[in-house]
PDB file of N, CA, C and O in Angstrom:
ATOM      1  N   UNK A 158     -76.755  52.735 -39.221  1.00 61.00           N
ATOM      2  CA  UNK A 158     -77.345  52.513 -40.535  1.00 61.00           C
ATOM      3  C   UNK A 158     -77.206  51.043 -40.887  1.00 61.00           C
ATOM      4  O   UNK A 158     -76.108  50.512 -40.985  1.00 61.00           O
ATOM      5  N   UNK A 159     -78.312  50.363 -41.083  1.00 69.00           N
ATOM      6  CA  UNK A 159     -78.309  48.936 -41.378  1.00 69.00           C
ATOM      7  C   UNK A 159     -78.493  48.721 -42.871  1.00 69.00           C
ATOM      8  O   UNK A 159     -79.570  48.917 -43.406  1.00 69.00           O
ATOM      9  N   UNK A 160     -77.417  48.304 -43.545  1.00 76.00           N
ATOM     10  CA  UNK A 160     -77.495  48.079 -44.991  1.00 76.00           C
ATOM     11  C   UNK A 160     -77.728  46.620 -45.337  1.00 76.00           C
ATOM     12  O   UNK A 160     -78.062  46.310 -46.465  1.00 76.00           O
ATOM     13  N   UNK A 161     -77.523  45.717 -44.383  1.00 80.00           N
ATOM     14  CA  UNK A 161     -77.644  44.273 -44.571  1.00 80.00           C
ATOM     15  C   UNK A 161     -76.724  43.756 -45.670  1.00 80.00           C
ATOM     16  O   UNK A 161     -76.953  42.716 -46.240  1.00 80.00           O
ATOM     17  N   UNK A 162     -75.659  44.504 -45.974  1.00 86.00           N
ATOM     18  CA  UNK A 162     -74.672  44.049 -46.945  1.00 86.00           C
ATOM     19  C   UNK A 162     -73.578  43.288 -46.220  1.00 86.00           C
ATOM     20  O   UNK A 162     -73.196  43.633 -45.106  1.00 86.00           O
ATOM     21  N   UNK A 163     -73.060  42.253 -46.864  1.00 89.00           N
ATOM     22  CA  UNK A 163     -71.981  41.472 -46.278  1.00 89.00           C
ATOM     23  C   UNK A 163     -70.705  42.279 -46.195  1.00 89.00           C
ATOM     24  O   UNK A 163     -70.438  43.136 -47.041  1.00 89.00           O
ATOM     25  N   UNK A 164     -69.921  42.024 -45.157  1.00 92.00           N
ATOM     26  CA  UNK A 164     -68.631  42.692 -45.001  1.00 92.00           C
ATOM     27  C   UNK A 164     -67.524  41.748 -45.434  1.00 92.00           C
ATOM     28  O   UNK A 164     -67.385  40.651 -44.886  1.00 92.00           O
ATOM     29  N   UNK A 165     -66.745  42.162 -46.408  1.00 95.00           N
ATOM     30  CA  UNK A 165     -65.619  41.376 -46.904  1.00 95.00           C
ATOM     31  C   UNK A 165     -64.463  41.436 -45.901  1.00 95.00           C
ATOM     32  O   UNK A 165     -64.120  42.511 -45.416  1.00 95.00           O
ATOM     33  N   UNK A 166     -63.890  40.289 -45.585  1.00 97.00           N
ATOM     34  CA  UNK A 166     -62.709  40.157 -44.725  1.00 97.00           C
ATOM     35  C   UNK A 166     -62.974  40.481 -43.249  1.00 97.00           C
ATOM     36  O   UNK A 166     -62.044  40.823 -42.525  1.00 97.00           O
ATOM     37  N   UNK A 167     -64.224  40.359 -42.800  1.00 97.00           N
ATOM     38  CA  UNK A 167     -64.487  40.449 -41.356  1.00 97.00           C
ATOM     39  C   UNK A 167     -63.867  39.216 -40.708  1.00 97.00           C
ATOM     40  O   UNK A 167     -63.764  38.152 -41.323  1.00 97.00           O
ATOM     41  N   UNK A 168     -63.449  39.339 -39.472  1.00 98.00           N
ATOM     42  CA  UNK A 168     -62.845  38.227 -38.748  1.00 98.00           C
ATOM     43  C   UNK A 168     -63.913  37.525 -37.918  1.00 98.00           C
ATOM     44  O   UNK A 168     -64.650  38.169 -37.177  1.00 98.00           O
ATOM     45  N   UNK A 169     -63.972  36.210 -38.052  1.00 97.00           N
ATOM     46  CA  UNK A 169     -64.915  35.392 -37.300  1.00 97.00           C
ATOM     47  C   UNK A 169     -64.106  34.322 -36.583  1.00 97.00           C
ATOM     48  O   UNK A 169     -63.331  33.600 -37.209  1.00 97.00           O
ATOM     49  N   UNK A 170     -64.263  34.231 -35.263  1.00 98.00           N
ATOM     50  CA  UNK A 170     -63.496  33.238 -34.513  1.00 98.00           C
ATOM     51  C   UNK A 170     -64.352  32.619 -33.422  1.00 98.00           C
ATOM     52  O   UNK A 170     -65.368  33.178 -33.014  1.00 98.00           O
ATOM     53  N   UNK A 171     -63.916  31.443 -32.960  1.00 97.00           N
ATOM     54  CA  UNK A 171     -64.568  30.791 -31.833  1.00 97.00           C
ATOM     55  C   UNK A 171     -63.918  31.333 -30.572  1.00 97.00           C
ATOM     56  O   UNK A 171     -62.702  31.254 -30.402  1.00 97.00           O
ATOM     57  N   UNK A 172     -64.717  31.916 -29.694  1.00 98.00           N
ATOM     58  CA  UNK A 172     -64.206  32.554 -28.479  1.00 98.00           C
ATOM     59  C   UNK A 172     -63.381  31.569 -27.652  1.00 98.00           C
ATOM     60  O   UNK A 172     -63.772  30.424 -27.446  1.00 98.00           O
ATOM     61  N   UNK A 173     -62.209  32.033 -27.214  1.00 97.00           N
ATOM     62  CA  UNK A 173     -61.345  31.233 -26.369  1.00 97.00           C
ATOM     63  C   UNK A 173     -60.487  30.228 -27.115  1.00 97.00           C
ATOM     64  O   UNK A 173     -59.848  29.392 -26.494  1.00 97.00           O
ATOM     65  N   UNK A 174     -60.490  30.293 -28.461  1.00 97.00           N
ATOM     66  CA  UNK A 174     -59.678  29.373 -29.263  1.00 97.00           C
ATOM     67  C   UNK A 174     -58.912  30.163 -30.325  1.00 97.00           C
ATOM     68  O   UNK A 174     -59.077  31.376 -30.443  1.00 97.00           O
ATOM     69  N   UNK A 175     -58.129  29.453 -31.103  1.00 97.00           N
ATOM     70  CA  UNK A 175     -57.449  30.065 -32.254  1.00 97.00           C
ATOM     71  C   UNK A 175     -58.147  29.695 -33.556  1.00 97.00           C
ATOM     72  O   UNK A 175     -57.636  29.973 -34.638  1.00 97.00           O
ATOM     73  N   UNK A 176     -59.322  29.071 -33.454  1.00 97.00           N
ATOM     74  CA  UNK A 176     -60.091  28.676 -34.638  1.00 97.00           C
ATOM     75  C   UNK A 176     -60.813  29.896 -35.184  1.00 97.00           C
ATOM     76  O   UNK A 176     -61.519  30.592 -34.452  1.00 97.00           O
ATOM     77  N   UNK A 177     -60.636  30.154 -36.480  1.00 97.00           N
ATOM     78  CA  UNK A 177     -61.294  31.310 -37.061  1.00 97.00           C
ATOM     79  C   UNK A 177     -61.242  31.313 -38.572  1.00 97.00           C
ATOM     80  O   UNK A 177     -60.664  30.420 -39.198  1.00 97.00           O
ATOM     81  N   UNK A 178     -61.865  32.321 -39.146  1.00 98.00           N
ATOM     82  CA  UNK A 178     -61.920  32.479 -40.600  1.00 98.00           C
ATOM     83  C   UNK A 178     -62.210  33.938 -40.910  1.00 98.00           C
ATOM     84  O   UNK A 178     -62.593  34.718 -40.029  1.00 98.00           O
ATOM     85  N   UNK A 179     -62.041  34.294 -42.168  1.00 98.00           N
ATOM     86  CA  UNK A 179     -62.435  35.611 -42.655  1.00 98.00           C
ATOM     87  C   UNK A 179     -63.615  35.444 -43.597  1.00 98.00           C
ATOM     88  O   UNK A 179     -63.730  34.418 -44.281  1.00 98.00           O
ATOM     89  N   UNK A 180     -64.468  36.442 -43.640  1.00 96.00           N
ATOM     90  CA  UNK A 180     -65.619  36.372 -44.529  1.00 96.00           C
ATOM     91  C   UNK A 180     -65.191  36.583 -45.975  1.00 96.00           C
ATOM     92  O   UNK A 180     -64.198  37.244 -46.257  1.00 96.00           O
ATOM     93  N   UNK A 181     -65.978  36.016 -46.896  1.00 97.00           N
ATOM     94  CA  UNK A 181     -65.696  36.189 -48.314  1.00 97.00           C
ATOM     95  C   UNK A 181     -66.329  37.485 -48.819  1.00 97.00           C
ATOM     96  O   UNK A 181     -66.867  38.271 -48.031  1.00 97.00           O
ATOM     97  N   UNK A 182     -66.287  37.700 -50.107  1.00 95.00           N
ATOM     98  CA  UNK A 182     -66.774  38.962 -50.690  1.00 95.00           C
ATOM     99  C   UNK A 182     -68.258  39.196 -50.425  1.00 95.00           C
ATOM    100  O   UNK A 182     -68.731  40.328 -50.411  1.00 95.00           O
ATOM    101  N   UNK A 183     -69.009  38.108 -50.150  1.00 93.00           N
ATOM    102  CA  UNK A 183     -70.437  38.224 -49.849  1.00 93.00           C
ATOM    103  C   UNK A 183     -70.713  38.275 -48.347  1.00 93.00           C
ATOM    104  O   UNK A 183     -71.868  38.286 -47.926  1.00 93.00           O
ATOM    105  N   UNK A 184     -69.636  38.263 -47.539  1.00 93.00           N
ATOM    106  CA  UNK A 184     -69.805  38.288 -46.091  1.00 93.00           C
ATOM    107  C   UNK A 184     -70.072  36.918 -45.499  1.00 93.00           C
ATOM    108  O   UNK A 184     -70.457  36.804 -44.345  1.00 93.00           O
ATOM    109  N   UNK A 185     -69.841  35.852 -46.268  1.00 94.00           N
ATOM    110  CA  UNK A 185     -70.104  34.496 -45.790  1.00 94.00           C
ATOM    111  C   UNK A 185     -68.812  33.838 -45.324  1.00 94.00           C
ATOM    112  O   UNK A 185     -67.725  34.197 -45.765  1.00 94.00           O
ATOM    113  N   UNK A 186     -68.952  32.868 -44.425  1.00 94.00           N
ATOM    114  CA  UNK A 186     -67.792  32.156 -43.901  1.00 94.00           C
ATOM    115  C   UNK A 186     -68.216  30.750 -43.507  1.00 94.00           C
ATOM    116  O   UNK A 186     -69.402  30.444 -43.401  1.00 94.00           O
ATOM    117  N   UNK A 187     -67.230  29.906 -43.284  1.00 93.00           N
ATOM    118  CA  UNK A 187     -67.481  28.553 -42.821  1.00 93.00           C
ATOM    119  C   UNK A 187     -66.383  28.187 -41.835  1.00 93.00           C
ATOM    120  O   UNK A 187     -65.203  28.434 -42.088  1.00 93.00           O
ATOM    121  N   UNK A 188     -66.782  27.621 -40.703  1.00 93.00           N
ATOM    122  CA  UNK A 188     -65.842  27.131 -39.695  1.00 93.00           C
ATOM    123  C   UNK A 188     -66.306  25.737 -39.297  1.00 93.00           C
ATOM    124  O   UNK A 188     -67.481  25.539 -38.981  1.00 93.00           O
ATOM    125  N   UNK A 189     -65.393  24.773 -39.326  1.00 92.00           N
ATOM    126  CA  UNK A 189     -65.711  23.420 -38.885  1.00 92.00           C
ATOM    127  C   UNK A 189     -65.344  23.272 -37.422  1.00 92.00           C
ATOM    128  O   UNK A 189     -64.183  23.420 -37.054  1.00 92.00           O
ATOM    129  N   UNK A 190     -66.356  22.990 -36.599  1.00 92.00           N
ATOM    130  CA  UNK A 190     -66.138  22.865 -35.160  1.00 92.00           C
ATOM    131  C   UNK A 190     -67.171  21.897 -34.581  1.00 92.00           C
ATOM    132  O   UNK A 190     -68.291  21.790 -35.079  1.00 92.00           O
ATOM    133  N   UNK A 191     -66.789  21.169 -33.555  1.00 92.00           N
ATOM    134  CA  UNK A 191     -67.682  20.239 -32.868  1.00 92.00           C
ATOM    135  C   UNK A 191     -68.719  21.035 -32.079  1.00 92.00           C
ATOM    136  O   UNK A 191     -68.363  21.841 -31.212  1.00 92.00           O
ATOM    137  N   UNK A 192     -69.987  20.799 -32.363  1.00 91.00           N
ATOM    138  CA  UNK A 192     -71.047  21.551 -31.691  1.00 91.00           C
ATOM    139  C   UNK A 192     -71.793  20.709 -30.656  1.00 91.00           C
ATOM    140  O   UNK A 192     -72.965  20.946 -30.386  1.00 91.00           O
ATOM    141  N   UNK A 193     -71.104  19.707 -30.075  1.00 93.00           N
ATOM    142  CA  UNK A 193     -71.733  18.956 -28.989  1.00 93.00           C
ATOM    143  C   UNK A 193     -72.032  19.863 -27.809  1.00 93.00           C
ATOM    144  O   UNK A 193     -72.953  19.614 -27.043  1.00 93.00           O
ATOM    145  N   UNK A 194     -71.240  20.922 -27.656  1.00 94.00           N
ATOM    146  CA  UNK A 194     -71.540  21.970 -26.680  1.00 94.00           C
ATOM    147  C   UNK A 194     -71.616  23.280 -27.454  1.00 94.00           C
ATOM    148  O   UNK A 194     -70.886  23.467 -28.432  1.00 94.00           O
ATOM    149  N   UNK A 195     -72.505  24.177 -27.075  1.00 94.00           N
ATOM    150  CA  UNK A 195     -72.606  25.461 -27.786  1.00 94.00           C
ATOM    151  C   UNK A 195     -71.278  26.216 -27.773  1.00 94.00           C
ATOM    152  O   UNK A 195     -70.488  26.103 -26.839  1.00 94.00           O
ATOM    153  N   UNK A 196     -71.038  26.988 -28.815  1.00 95.00           N
ATOM    154  CA  UNK A 196     -69.834  27.804 -28.939  1.00 95.00           C
ATOM    155  C   UNK A 196     -70.247  29.256 -29.145  1.00 95.00           C
ATOM    156  O   UNK A 196     -71.348  29.543 -29.593  1.00 95.00           O
ATOM    157  N   UNK A 197     -69.336  30.167 -28.822  1.00 96.00           N
ATOM    158  CA  UNK A 197     -69.588  31.591 -29.028  1.00 96.00           C
ATOM    159  C   UNK A 197     -68.712  32.061 -30.187  1.00 96.00           C
ATOM    160  O   UNK A 197     -67.494  31.915 -30.152  1.00 96.00           O
ATOM    161  N   UNK A 198     -69.355  32.603 -31.219  1.00 96.00           N
ATOM    162  CA  UNK A 198     -68.641  33.208 -32.338  1.00 96.00           C
ATOM    163  C   UNK A 198     -68.390  34.666 -32.018  1.00 96.00           C
ATOM    164  O   UNK A 198     -69.284  35.370 -31.537  1.00 96.00           O
ATOM    165  N   UNK A 199     -67.182  35.122 -32.308  1.00 97.00           N
ATOM    166  CA  UNK A 199     -66.840  36.528 -32.151  1.00 97.00           C
ATOM    167  C   UNK A 199     -66.608  37.082 -33.554  1.00 97.00           C
ATOM    168  O   UNK A 199     -65.782  36.562 -34.300  1.00 97.00           O
ATOM    169  N   UNK A 200     -67.361  38.107 -33.913  1.00 97.00           N
ATOM    170  CA  UNK A 200     -67.262  38.710 -35.234  1.00 97.00           C
ATOM    171  C   UNK A 200     -66.762  40.139 -35.072  1.00 97.00           C
ATOM    172  O   UNK A 200     -67.320  40.917 -34.294  1.00 97.00           O
ATOM    173  N   UNK A 201     -65.698  40.478 -35.816  1.00 97.00           N
ATOM    174  CA  UNK A 201     -65.153  41.832 -35.714  1.00 97.00           C
ATOM    175  C   UNK A 201     -64.735  42.349 -37.078  1.00 97.00           C
ATOM    176  O   UNK A 201     -64.434  41.571 -37.995  1.00 97.00           O
ATOM    177  N   UNK A 202     -64.742  43.673 -37.192  1.00 96.00           N
ATOM    178  CA  UNK A 202     -64.376  44.351 -38.431  1.00 96.00           C
ATOM    179  C   UNK A 202     -63.959  45.770 -38.068  1.00 96.00           C
ATOM    180  O   UNK A 202     -64.601  46.410 -37.226  1.00 96.00           O
ATOM    181  N   UNK A 203     -62.901  46.236 -38.681  1.00 94.00           N
ATOM    182  CA  UNK A 203     -62.379  47.565 -38.383  1.00 94.00           C
ATOM    183  C   UNK A 203     -63.454  48.632 -38.557  1.00 94.00           C
ATOM    184  O   UNK A 203     -64.132  48.680 -39.576  1.00 94.00           O
ATOM    185  N   UNK A 204     -63.635  49.464 -37.542  1.00 92.00           N
ATOM    186  CA  UNK A 204     -64.622  50.537 -37.598  1.00 92.00           C
ATOM    187  C   UNK A 204     -65.996  50.136 -37.107  1.00 92.00           C
ATOM    188  O   UNK A 204     -66.928  50.933 -37.134  1.00 92.00           O
ATOM    189  N   UNK A 205     -66.139  48.878 -36.660  1.00 93.00           N
ATOM    190  CA  UNK A 205     -67.422  48.376 -36.173  1.00 93.00           C
ATOM    191  C   UNK A 205     -67.237  47.787 -34.783  1.00 93.00           C
ATOM    192  O   UNK A 205     -66.164  47.311 -34.430  1.00 93.00           O
ATOM    193  N   UNK A 206     -68.324  47.770 -34.004  1.00 94.00           N
ATOM    194  CA  UNK A 206     -68.281  47.149 -32.693  1.00 94.00           C
ATOM    195  C   UNK A 206     -68.276  45.637 -32.846  1.00 94.00           C
ATOM    196  O   UNK A 206     -68.981  45.093 -33.690  1.00 94.00           O
ATOM    197  N   UNK A 207     -67.496  44.958 -32.014  1.00 96.00           N
ATOM    198  CA  UNK A 207     -67.425  43.498 -32.018  1.00 96.00           C
ATOM    199  C   UNK A 207     -68.782  42.936 -31.599  1.00 96.00           C
ATOM    200  O   UNK A 207     -69.493  43.519 -30.785  1.00 96.00           O
ATOM    201  N   UNK A 208     -69.135  41.781 -32.162  1.00 96.00           N
ATOM    202  CA  UNK A 208     -70.390  41.120 -31.818  1.00 96.00           C
ATOM    203  C   UNK A 208     -70.112  39.673 -31.433  1.00 96.00           C
ATOM    204  O   UNK A 208     -69.235  39.029 -32.014  1.00 96.00           O
ATOM    205  N   UNK A 209     -70.844  39.154 -30.455  1.00 96.00           N
ATOM    206  CA  UNK A 209     -70.728  37.764 -30.046  1.00 96.00           C
ATOM    207  C   UNK A 209     -72.082  37.088 -30.216  1.00 96.00           C
ATOM    208  O   UNK A 209     -73.108  37.634 -29.823  1.00 96.00           O
ATOM    209  N   UNK A 210     -72.051  35.885 -30.822  1.00 94.00           N
ATOM    210  CA  UNK A 210     -73.270  35.138 -31.103  1.00 94.00           C
ATOM    211  C   UNK A 210     -73.047  33.680 -30.707  1.00 94.00           C
ATOM    212  O   UNK A 210     -72.025  33.094 -31.070  1.00 94.00           O
ATOM    213  N   UNK A 211     -73.997  33.094 -29.983  1.00 93.00           N
ATOM    214  CA  UNK A 211     -73.896  31.688 -29.607  1.00 93.00           C
ATOM    215  C   UNK A 211     -74.442  30.808 -30.723  1.00 93.00           C
ATOM    216  O   UNK A 211     -75.510  31.083 -31.274  1.00 93.00           O
ATOM    217  N   UNK A 212     -73.667  29.757 -31.064  1.00 92.00           N
ATOM    218  CA  UNK A 212     -74.118  28.793 -32.060  1.00 92.00           C
ATOM    219  C   UNK A 212     -74.190  27.420 -31.401  1.00 92.00           C
ATOM    220  O   UNK A 212     -73.515  27.149 -30.418  1.00 92.00           O
ATOM    221  N   UNK A 213     -75.056  26.560 -31.938  1.00 91.00           N
ATOM    222  CA  UNK A 213     -75.230  25.210 -31.404  1.00 91.00           C
ATOM    223  C   UNK A 213     -75.673  24.299 -32.543  1.00 91.00           C
ATOM    224  O   UNK A 213     -75.817  24.745 -33.678  1.00 91.00           O
ATOM    225  N   UNK A 214     -75.900  23.030 -32.219  1.00 90.00           N
ATOM    226  CA  UNK A 214     -76.353  22.077 -33.240  1.00 90.00           C
ATOM    227  C   UNK A 214     -77.644  22.537 -33.909  1.00 90.00           C
ATOM    228  O   UNK A 214     -77.875  22.261 -35.075  1.00 90.00           O
ATOM    229  N   UNK A 215     -78.497  23.211 -33.162  1.00 87.00           N
ATOM    230  CA  UNK A 215     -79.793  23.646 -33.690  1.00 87.00           C
ATOM    231  C   UNK A 215     -79.741  25.017 -34.348  1.00 87.00           C
ATOM    232  O   UNK A 215     -80.733  25.473 -34.897  1.00 87.00           O
ATOM    233  N   UNK A 216     -78.597  25.695 -34.263  1.00 83.00           N
ATOM    234  CA  UNK A 216     -78.485  27.045 -34.809  1.00 83.00           C
ATOM    235  C   UNK A 216     -77.126  27.190 -35.486  1.00 83.00           C
ATOM    236  O   UNK A 216     -76.186  27.704 -34.924  1.00 83.00           O
ATOM    237  N   UNK A 217     -77.040  26.695 -36.715  1.00 77.00           N
ATOM    238  CA  UNK A 217     -75.759  26.701 -37.424  1.00 77.00           C
ATOM    239  C   UNK A 217     -75.701  27.735 -38.537  1.00 77.00           C
ATOM    240  O   UNK A 217     -74.633  28.018 -39.064  1.00 77.00           O
ATOM    241  N   UNK A 218     -76.828  28.297 -38.915  1.00 83.00           N
ATOM    242  CA  UNK A 218     -76.855  29.383 -39.895  1.00 83.00           C
ATOM    243  C   UNK A 218     -77.296  30.639 -39.154  1.00 83.00           C
ATOM    244  O   UNK A 218     -78.338  30.643 -38.497  1.00 83.00           O
ATOM    245  N   UNK A 219     -76.489  31.696 -39.257  1.00 87.00           N
ATOM    246  CA  UNK A 219     -76.782  32.911 -38.493  1.00 87.00           C
ATOM    247  C   UNK A 219     -76.601  34.155 -39.353  1.00 87.00           C
ATOM    248  O   UNK A 219     -75.893  34.134 -40.355  1.00 87.00           O
ATOM    249  N   UNK A 220     -77.243  35.203 -38.949  1.00 88.00           N
ATOM    250  CA  UNK A 220     -77.014  36.539 -39.501  1.00 88.00           C
ATOM    251  C   UNK A 220     -76.483  37.382 -38.352  1.00 88.00           C
ATOM    252  O   UNK A 220     -77.046  37.369 -37.255  1.00 88.00           O
ATOM    253  N   UNK A 221     -75.402  38.093 -38.608  1.00 90.00           N
ATOM    254  CA  UNK A 221     -74.803  38.956 -37.590  1.00 90.00           C
ATOM    255  C   UNK A 221     -74.790  40.371 -38.135  1.00 90.00           C
ATOM    256  O   UNK A 221     -74.375  40.596 -39.271  1.00 90.00           O
ATOM    257  N   UNK A 222     -75.240  41.319 -37.331  1.00 89.00           N
ATOM    258  CA  UNK A 222     -75.238  42.718 -37.732  1.00 89.00           C
ATOM    259  C   UNK A 222     -74.290  43.483 -36.806  1.00 89.00           C
ATOM    260  O   UNK A 222     -74.391  43.361 -35.593  1.00 89.00           O
ATOM    261  N   UNK A 223     -73.371  44.218 -37.409  1.00 91.00           N
ATOM    262  CA  UNK A 223     -72.410  44.991 -36.641  1.00 91.00           C
ATOM    263  C   UNK A 223     -72.791  46.462 -36.671  1.00 91.00           C
ATOM    264  O   UNK A 223     -73.290  46.967 -37.678  1.00 91.00           O
ATOM    265  N   UNK A 224     -72.550  47.148 -35.565  1.00 90.00           N
ATOM    266  CA  UNK A 224     -72.839  48.576 -35.471  1.00 90.00           C
ATOM    267  C   UNK A 224     -71.556  49.363 -35.694  1.00 90.00           C
ATOM    268  O   UNK A 224     -70.489  48.995 -35.166  1.00 90.00           O
ATOM    269  N   UNK A 225     -71.659  50.425 -36.456  1.00 89.00           N
ATOM    270  CA  UNK A 225     -70.477  51.275 -36.680  1.00 89.00           C
ATOM    271  C   UNK A 225     -70.068  51.967 -35.396  1.00 89.00           C
ATOM    272  O   UNK A 225     -70.914  52.339 -34.578  1.00 89.00           O
ATOM    273  N   UNK A 226     -68.769  52.114 -35.208  1.00 90.00           N
ATOM    274  CA  UNK A 226     -68.238  52.856 -34.065  1.00 90.00           C
ATOM    275  C   UNK A 226     -68.354  54.342 -34.386  1.00 90.00           C
ATOM    276  O   UNK A 226     -67.945  54.779 -35.459  1.00 90.00           O
ATOM    277  N   UNK A 227     -68.928  55.098 -33.468  1.00 85.00           N
ATOM    278  CA  UNK A 227     -69.079  56.539 -33.656  1.00 85.00           C
ATOM    279  C   UNK A 227     -68.094  57.238 -32.727  1.00 85.00           C
ATOM    280  O   UNK A 227     -68.117  57.032 -31.508  1.00 85.00           O
ATOM    281  N   UNK A 228     -67.222  58.034 -33.297  1.00 83.00           N
ATOM    282  CA  UNK A 228     -66.230  58.767 -32.519  1.00 83.00           C
ATOM    283  C   UNK A 228     -66.642  60.237 -32.466  1.00 83.00           C
ATOM    284  O   UNK A 228     -66.896  60.848 -33.494  1.00 83.00           O
ATOM    285  N   UNK A 229     -66.724  60.769 -31.255  1.00 83.00           N
ATOM    286  CA  UNK A 229     -67.050  62.194 -31.089  1.00 83.00           C
ATOM    287  C   UNK A 229     -65.942  62.870 -30.313  1.00 83.00           C
ATOM    288  O   UNK A 229     -65.231  62.237 -29.544  1.00 83.00           O
ATOM    289  N   UNK A 230     -65.799  64.147 -30.539  1.00 78.00           N
ATOM    290  CA  UNK A 230     -64.763  64.871 -29.798  1.00 78.00           C
ATOM    291  C   UNK A 230     -65.349  66.031 -29.043  1.00 78.00           C
ATOM    292  O   UNK A 230     -66.443  66.415 -29.174  1.00 78.00           O
TER     293      UNK A 230
END
């Protein structure tokens, strides 16, 4: 189910580093990082599948959609 609503306190980090941030109440975040080489953002939130998105100098504003984890027995 895609609600396009921001997730509060989702974790956003640069893959392979300790650089990261949490999203605000609107699902927005800011990370300062050198984009001379593209970086991979890892976005995670409890109950959702992790997502990875590549960012670069030409792509600094992104929308990330997470899928809910479905548990069956």
